[in-house]
PDB file of C-alpha atoms in Angstrom:
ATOM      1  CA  UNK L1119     146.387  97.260 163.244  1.00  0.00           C
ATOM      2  CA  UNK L1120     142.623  97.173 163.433  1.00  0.00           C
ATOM      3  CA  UNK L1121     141.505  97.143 166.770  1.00  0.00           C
ATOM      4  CA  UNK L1122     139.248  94.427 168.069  1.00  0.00           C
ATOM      5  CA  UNK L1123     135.857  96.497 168.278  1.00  0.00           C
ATOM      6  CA  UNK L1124     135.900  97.406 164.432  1.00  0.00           C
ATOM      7  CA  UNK L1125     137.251  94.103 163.473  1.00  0.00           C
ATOM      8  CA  UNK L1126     134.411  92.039 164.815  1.00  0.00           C
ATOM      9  CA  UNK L1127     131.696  94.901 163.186  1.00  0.00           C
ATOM     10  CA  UNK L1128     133.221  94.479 160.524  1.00  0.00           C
ATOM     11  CA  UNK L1129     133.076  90.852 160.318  1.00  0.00           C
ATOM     12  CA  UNK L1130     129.292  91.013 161.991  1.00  0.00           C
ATOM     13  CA  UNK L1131     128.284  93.090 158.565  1.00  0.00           C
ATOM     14  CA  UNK L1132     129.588  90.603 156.044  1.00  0.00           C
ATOM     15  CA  UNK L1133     127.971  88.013 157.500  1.00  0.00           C
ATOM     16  CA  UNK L1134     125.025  89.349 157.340  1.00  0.00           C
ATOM     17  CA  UNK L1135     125.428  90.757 153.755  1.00  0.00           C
ATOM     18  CA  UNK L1136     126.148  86.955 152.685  1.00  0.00           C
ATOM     19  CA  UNK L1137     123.256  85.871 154.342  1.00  0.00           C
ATOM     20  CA  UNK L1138     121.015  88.707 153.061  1.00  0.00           C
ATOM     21  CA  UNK L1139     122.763  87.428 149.643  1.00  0.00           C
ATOM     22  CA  UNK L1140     121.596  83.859 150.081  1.00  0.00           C
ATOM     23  CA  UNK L1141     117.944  84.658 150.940  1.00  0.00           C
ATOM     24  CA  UNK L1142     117.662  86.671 147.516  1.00  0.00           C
ATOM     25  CA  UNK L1143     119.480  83.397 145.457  1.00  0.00           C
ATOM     26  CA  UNK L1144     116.950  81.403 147.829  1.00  0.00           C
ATOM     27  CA  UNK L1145     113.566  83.951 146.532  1.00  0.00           C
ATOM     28  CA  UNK L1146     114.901  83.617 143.178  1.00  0.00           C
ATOM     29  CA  UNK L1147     114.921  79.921 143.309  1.00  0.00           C
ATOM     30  CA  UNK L1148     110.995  79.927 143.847  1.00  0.00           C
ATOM     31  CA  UNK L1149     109.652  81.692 141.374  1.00  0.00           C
ATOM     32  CA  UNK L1150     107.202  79.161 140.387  1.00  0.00           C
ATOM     33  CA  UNK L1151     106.572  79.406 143.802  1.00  0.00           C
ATOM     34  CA  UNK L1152     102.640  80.380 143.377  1.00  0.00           C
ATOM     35  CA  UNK L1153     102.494  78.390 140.150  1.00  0.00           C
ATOM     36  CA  UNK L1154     100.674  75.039 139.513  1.00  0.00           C
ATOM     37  CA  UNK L1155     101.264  73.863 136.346  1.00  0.00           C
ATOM     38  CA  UNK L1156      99.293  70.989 134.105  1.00  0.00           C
ATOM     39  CA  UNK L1157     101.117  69.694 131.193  1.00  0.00           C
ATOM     40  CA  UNK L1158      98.577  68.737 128.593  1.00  0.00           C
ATOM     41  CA  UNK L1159     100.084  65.845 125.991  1.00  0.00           C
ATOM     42  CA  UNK L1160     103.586  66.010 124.037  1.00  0.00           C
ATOM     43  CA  UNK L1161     105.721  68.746 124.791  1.00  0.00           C
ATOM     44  CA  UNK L1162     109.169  69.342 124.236  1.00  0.00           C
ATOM     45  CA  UNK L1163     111.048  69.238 126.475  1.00  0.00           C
ATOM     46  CA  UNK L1164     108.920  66.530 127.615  1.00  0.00           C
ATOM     47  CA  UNK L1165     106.503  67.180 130.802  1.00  0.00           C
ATOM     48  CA  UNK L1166     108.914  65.214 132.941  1.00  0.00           C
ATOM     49  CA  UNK L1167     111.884  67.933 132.249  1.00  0.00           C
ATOM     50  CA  UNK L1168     109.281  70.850 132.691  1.00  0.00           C
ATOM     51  CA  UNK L1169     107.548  69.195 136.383  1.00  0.00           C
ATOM     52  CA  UNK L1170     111.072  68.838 137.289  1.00  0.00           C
ATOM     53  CA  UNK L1171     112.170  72.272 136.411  1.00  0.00           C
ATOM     54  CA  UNK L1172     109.003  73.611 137.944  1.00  0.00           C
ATOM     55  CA  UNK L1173     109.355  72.040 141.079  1.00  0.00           C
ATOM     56  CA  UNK L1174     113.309  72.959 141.747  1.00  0.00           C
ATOM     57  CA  UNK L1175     112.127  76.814 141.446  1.00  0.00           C
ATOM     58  CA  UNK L1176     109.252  75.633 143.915  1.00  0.00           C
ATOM     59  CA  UNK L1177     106.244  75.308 141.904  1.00  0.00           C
ATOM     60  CA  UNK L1178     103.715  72.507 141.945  1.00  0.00           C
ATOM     61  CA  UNK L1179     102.802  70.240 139.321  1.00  0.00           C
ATOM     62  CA  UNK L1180      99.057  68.659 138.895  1.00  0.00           C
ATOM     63  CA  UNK L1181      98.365  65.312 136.380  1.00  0.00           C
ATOM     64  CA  UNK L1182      95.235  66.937 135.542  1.00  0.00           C
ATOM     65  CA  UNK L1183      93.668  70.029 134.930  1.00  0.00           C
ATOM     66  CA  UNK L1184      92.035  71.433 138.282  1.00  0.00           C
ATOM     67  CA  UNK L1185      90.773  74.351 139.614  1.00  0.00           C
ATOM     68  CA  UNK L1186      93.971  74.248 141.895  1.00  0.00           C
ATOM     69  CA  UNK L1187      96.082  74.397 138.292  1.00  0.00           C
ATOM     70  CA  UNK L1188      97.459  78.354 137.231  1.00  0.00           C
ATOM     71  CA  UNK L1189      99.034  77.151 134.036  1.00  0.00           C
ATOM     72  CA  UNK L1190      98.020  75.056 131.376  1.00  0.00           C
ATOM     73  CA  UNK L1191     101.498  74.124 129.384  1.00  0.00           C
ATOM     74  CA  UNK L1192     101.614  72.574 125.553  1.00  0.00           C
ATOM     75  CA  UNK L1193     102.809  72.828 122.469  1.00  0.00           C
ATOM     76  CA  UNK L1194      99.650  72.027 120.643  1.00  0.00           C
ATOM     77  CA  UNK L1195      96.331  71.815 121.728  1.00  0.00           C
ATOM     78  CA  UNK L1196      92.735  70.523 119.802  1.00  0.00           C
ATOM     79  CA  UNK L1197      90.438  73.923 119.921  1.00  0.00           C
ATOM     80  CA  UNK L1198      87.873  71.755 121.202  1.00  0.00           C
ATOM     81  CA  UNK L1199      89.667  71.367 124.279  1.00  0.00           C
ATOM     82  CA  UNK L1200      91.022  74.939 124.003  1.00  0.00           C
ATOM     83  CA  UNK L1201      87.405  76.103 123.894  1.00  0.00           C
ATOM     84  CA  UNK L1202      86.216  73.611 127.047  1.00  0.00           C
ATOM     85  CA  UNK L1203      88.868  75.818 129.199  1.00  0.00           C
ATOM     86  CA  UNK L1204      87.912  79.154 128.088  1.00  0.00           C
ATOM     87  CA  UNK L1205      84.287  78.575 129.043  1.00  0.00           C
ATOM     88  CA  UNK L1206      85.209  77.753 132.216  1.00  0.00           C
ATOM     89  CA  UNK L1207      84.735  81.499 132.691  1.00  0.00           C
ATOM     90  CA  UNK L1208      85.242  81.204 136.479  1.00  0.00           C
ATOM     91  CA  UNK L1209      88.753  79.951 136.258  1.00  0.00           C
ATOM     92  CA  UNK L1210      91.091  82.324 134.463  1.00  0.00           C
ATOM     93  CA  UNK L1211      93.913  80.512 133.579  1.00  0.00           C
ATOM     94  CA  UNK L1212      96.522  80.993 130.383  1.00  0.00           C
ATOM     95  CA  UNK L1213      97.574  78.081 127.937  1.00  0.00           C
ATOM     96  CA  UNK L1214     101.124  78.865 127.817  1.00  0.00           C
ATOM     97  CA  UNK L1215     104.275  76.927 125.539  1.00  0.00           C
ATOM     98  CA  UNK L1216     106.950  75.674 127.425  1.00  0.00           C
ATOM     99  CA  UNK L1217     109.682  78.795 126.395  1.00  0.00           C
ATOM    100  CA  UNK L1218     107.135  80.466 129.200  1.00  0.00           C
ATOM    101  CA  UNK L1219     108.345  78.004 132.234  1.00  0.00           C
ATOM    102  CA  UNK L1220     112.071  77.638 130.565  1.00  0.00           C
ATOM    103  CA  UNK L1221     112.659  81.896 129.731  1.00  0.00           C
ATOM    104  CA  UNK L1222     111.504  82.303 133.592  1.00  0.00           C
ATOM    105  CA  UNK L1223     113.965  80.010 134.894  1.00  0.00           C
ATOM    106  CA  UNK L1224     116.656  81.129 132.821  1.00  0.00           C
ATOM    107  CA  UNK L1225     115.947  85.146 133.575  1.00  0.00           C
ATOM    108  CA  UNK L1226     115.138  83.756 137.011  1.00  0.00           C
ATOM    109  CA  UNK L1227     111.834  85.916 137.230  1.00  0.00           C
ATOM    110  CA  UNK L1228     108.347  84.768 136.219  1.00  0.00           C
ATOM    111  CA  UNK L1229     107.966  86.029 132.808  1.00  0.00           C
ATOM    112  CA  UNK L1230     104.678  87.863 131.760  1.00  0.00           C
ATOM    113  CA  UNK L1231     102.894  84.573 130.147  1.00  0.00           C
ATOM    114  CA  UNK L1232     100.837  86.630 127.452  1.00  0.00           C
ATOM    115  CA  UNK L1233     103.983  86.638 124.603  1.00  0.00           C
ATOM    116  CA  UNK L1234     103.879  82.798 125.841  1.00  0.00           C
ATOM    117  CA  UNK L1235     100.673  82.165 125.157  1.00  0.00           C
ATOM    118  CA  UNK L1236      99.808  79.013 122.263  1.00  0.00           C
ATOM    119  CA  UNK L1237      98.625  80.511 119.640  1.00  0.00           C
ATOM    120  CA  UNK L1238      94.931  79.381 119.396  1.00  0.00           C
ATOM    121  CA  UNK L1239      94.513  79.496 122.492  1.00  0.00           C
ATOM    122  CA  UNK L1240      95.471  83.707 121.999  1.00  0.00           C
ATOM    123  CA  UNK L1241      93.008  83.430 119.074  1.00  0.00           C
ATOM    124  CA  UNK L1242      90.269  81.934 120.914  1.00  0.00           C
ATOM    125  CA  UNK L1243      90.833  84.349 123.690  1.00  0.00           C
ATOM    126  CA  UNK L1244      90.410  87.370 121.422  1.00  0.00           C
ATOM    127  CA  UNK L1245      87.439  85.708 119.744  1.00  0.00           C
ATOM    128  CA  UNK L1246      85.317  85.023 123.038  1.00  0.00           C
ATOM    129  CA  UNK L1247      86.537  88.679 124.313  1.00  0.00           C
ATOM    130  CA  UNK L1248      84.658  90.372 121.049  1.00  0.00           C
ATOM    131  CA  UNK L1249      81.542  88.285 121.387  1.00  0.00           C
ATOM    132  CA  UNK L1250      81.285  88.843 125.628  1.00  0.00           C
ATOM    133  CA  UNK L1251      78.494  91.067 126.255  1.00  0.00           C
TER     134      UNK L1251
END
């Protein structure tokens, strides 16, 4: 048989390649970990399925837009308010649909958010972009 040196090395290795497994399922987990999302009127699924979702893979969820907020999420949007975000020239942050927040938790990596983007807001974007001097 084995002797009792190599068994117990043995045993000492897996143990730590399980654990080394867990803490990569564990990172995984959080990849909304530096995300704070605001979900802005009727989505689908509704903001209660998406704050949930958002907060099991770590992120954080604000009830109204702040400077604190990464991620603006909705399905539609007025381009009045579209345009009162986009001045806020300071604060950089991307009007994403929800398929952003569910792809990422399905591929369980944070997705780029530009193919995510709502579509006016990518229009308004390219709009302010030609007219920045």
């Amino acid at each position: 048989g084995q002797d009792g040196g190599s068994y117990f090395s043995n045993k000492n290795r897996k143990v730590k390649e399980q654990q080394a497994e867990l803490a990569r399922g564990q990172e995984e987990n959080l990849i909304f970990k530096n995300v704070v999302i605001y979900v802005n009127g009727y989505t689908r699924p509704s903001s209660r399925e998406l704050e949930a979702l958002v907060w099991r893979h770590g992120g954080q969820v604000e009830k109204m837009d702040s400077s604190r907020v990464t991620h603006v999420v909705a399905n539609v949007m007025p381009s009045a308010k579209i345009w009162r975000i986009v001045e806020k020239k300071s604060i950089h942050k991307p009007i994403v649909t929800p398929e952003w927040l569910l792809e990422s938790a399905k591929r369980g990596k944070l997705q780029p958010s530009a193919p995510y983007l709502l579509k006016a807001f990518a229009a308004e974007r390219t709009v302010t972009d030609m007219f920045r001097t």
